[in-house]
Amino acid sequence: MAVTPAKIATALGVAAPEPGSIQEQQWKLWIDDATMLIEIRAEKLDIDPATIGEAKLDYVIREAVVAQIKKPDDATQVTISVDDASSSRTYQSGKGRVTILDEWWALLGLVEADDGAFAIDMVPSIGAAHVPWCSLNFGATYCSCGVDIAGVPIYETGGTP
C-alpha cells in the first residue's frame, strides 16, 4: 500500500501532519482500518487482495480516509438560540468510523452476490395463455383473467361462456 498521511494531506489540500503527532497517528490508524476492511471483504469473497490493482486499492483507501477526516462523527445539526433569535448549522452526517461506499466496493470487484427481495421474477412468462374472454382479447389495455400477475388465469377461470 502506498497510502500515507502525506498523500491524505495532499488529497485534502492541507499541510501534512508532523511526524509522530496525534493527527498523523490517527490518519495511519484510519488507513490501517480501511485496509483491514478491504482484506476482510476479499477474504469473505475468497478473492486474493493482491489481485486488486494497487491504484484502485490506494484510491479507495485514500477516499475512505479523506471522507472520515471530513465527517468524523454522526452529528447532524447544531442550533444556538437566544431569546427570539436562533442560528442553525446542518452538517452532513458521517458514520463515526471509516466506511467504504458500495461504489468503491464495486470498483475493487468486491461486491457480494445480491440475493435481495427482488430475486423473484414478477413478470409473467411470454406466451401465457389468457382465457378467450379476457379483456385483452377485446382490445383493453388491462388483463381481466389474472395471467399478467400470476402467469396463469386466476380470475374468470370458469368454463367457456
PDB file of N, CA, C and O in Angstrom, residues 77-89:
ATOM      1  N   GLN A  77     -26.833  18.400  13.293  1.00  0.00           N
ATOM      2  CA  GLN A  77     -27.271  19.786  13.340  1.00  0.00           C
ATOM      3  C   GLN A  77     -26.949  20.411  14.697  1.00  0.00           C
ATOM      4  O   GLN A  77     -27.104  19.767  15.730  1.00  0.00           O
ATOM      5  N   VAL A  78     -26.537  21.661  14.642  1.00  0.00           N
ATOM      6  CA  VAL A  78     -26.270  22.423  15.852  1.00  0.00           C
ATOM      7  C   VAL A  78     -27.117  23.690  15.779  1.00  0.00           C
ATOM      8  O   VAL A  78     -27.099  24.398  14.781  1.00  0.00           O
ATOM      9  N   THR A  79     -27.896  23.947  16.835  1.00  0.00           N
ATOM     10  CA  THR A  79     -28.749  25.136  16.878  1.00  0.00           C
ATOM     11  C   THR A  79     -28.424  25.931  18.131  1.00  0.00           C
ATOM     12  O   THR A  79     -28.348  25.372  19.226  1.00  0.00           O
ATOM     13  N   ILE A  80     -28.240  27.223  17.935  1.00  0.00           N
ATOM     14  CA  ILE A  80     -27.996  28.129  19.058  1.00  0.00           C
ATOM     15  C   ILE A  80     -29.152  29.114  19.091  1.00  0.00           C
ATOM     16  O   ILE A  80     -29.439  29.773  18.089  1.00  0.00           O
ATOM     17  N   SER A  81     -29.831  29.197  20.236  1.00  0.00           N
ATOM     18  CA  SER A  81     -30.972  30.102  20.364  1.00  0.00           C
ATOM     19  C   SER A  81     -30.736  31.086  21.497  1.00  0.00           C
ATOM     20  O   SER A  81     -30.297  30.710  22.579  1.00  0.00           O
ATOM     21  N   VAL A  82     -31.053  32.342  21.223  1.00  0.00           N
ATOM     22  CA  VAL A  82     -31.002  33.389  22.239  1.00  0.00           C
ATOM     23  C   VAL A  82     -32.267  34.217  22.086  1.00  0.00           C
ATOM     24  O   VAL A  82     -32.500  34.824  21.030  1.00  0.00           O
ATOM     25  N   ASP A  83     -33.097  34.209  23.110  1.00  0.00           N
ATOM     26  CA  ASP A  83     -34.388  34.893  23.086  1.00  0.00           C
ATOM     27  C   ASP A  83     -35.180  34.488  21.843  1.00  0.00           C
ATOM     28  O   ASP A  83     -35.507  33.337  21.664  1.00  0.00           O
ATOM     29  N   ASP A  84     -35.485  35.458  20.971  1.00  0.00           N
ATOM     30  CA  ASP A  84     -36.285  35.169  19.781  1.00  0.00           C
ATOM     31  C   ASP A  84     -35.445  34.806  18.564  1.00  0.00           C
ATOM     32  O   ASP A  84     -35.982  34.481  17.510  1.00  0.00           O
ATOM     33  N   ALA A  85     -34.148  34.870  18.655  1.00  0.00           N
ATOM     34  CA  ALA A  85     -33.281  34.584  17.508  1.00  0.00           C
ATOM     35  C   ALA A  85     -32.623  33.222  17.663  1.00  0.00           C
ATOM     36  O   ALA A  85     -32.386  32.744  18.759  1.00  0.00           O
ATOM     37  N   SER A  86     -32.366  32.619  16.540  1.00  0.00           N
ATOM     38  CA  SER A  86     -31.644  31.349  16.573  1.00  0.00           C
ATOM     39  C   SER A  86     -30.785  31.226  15.328  1.00  0.00           C
ATOM     40  O   SER A  86     -31.055  31.841  14.299  1.00  0.00           O
ATOM     41  N   SER A  87     -29.753  30.456  15.470  1.00  0.00           N
ATOM     42  CA  SER A  87     -28.844  30.203  14.362  1.00  0.00           C
ATOM     43  C   SER A  87     -28.594  28.697  14.295  1.00  0.00           C
ATOM     44  O   SER A  87     -28.298  28.078  15.303  1.00  0.00           O
ATOM     45  N   SER A  88     -28.748  28.130  13.108  1.00  0.00           N
ATOM     46  CA  SER A  88     -28.560  26.689  12.948  1.00  0.00           C
ATOM     47  C   SER A  88     -27.533  26.412  11.876  1.00  0.00           C
ATOM     48  O   SER A  88     -27.399  27.164  10.912  1.00  0.00           O
ATOM     49  N   ARG A  89     -26.840  25.330  12.070  1.00  0.00           N
ATOM     50  CA  ARG A  89     -25.905  24.863  11.051  1.00  0.00           C
ATOM     51  C   ARG A  89     -26.085  23.364  10.917  1.00  0.00           C
ATOM     52  O   ARG A  89     -26.042  22.644  11.906  1.00  0.00           O
TER      53      ARG A  89
END
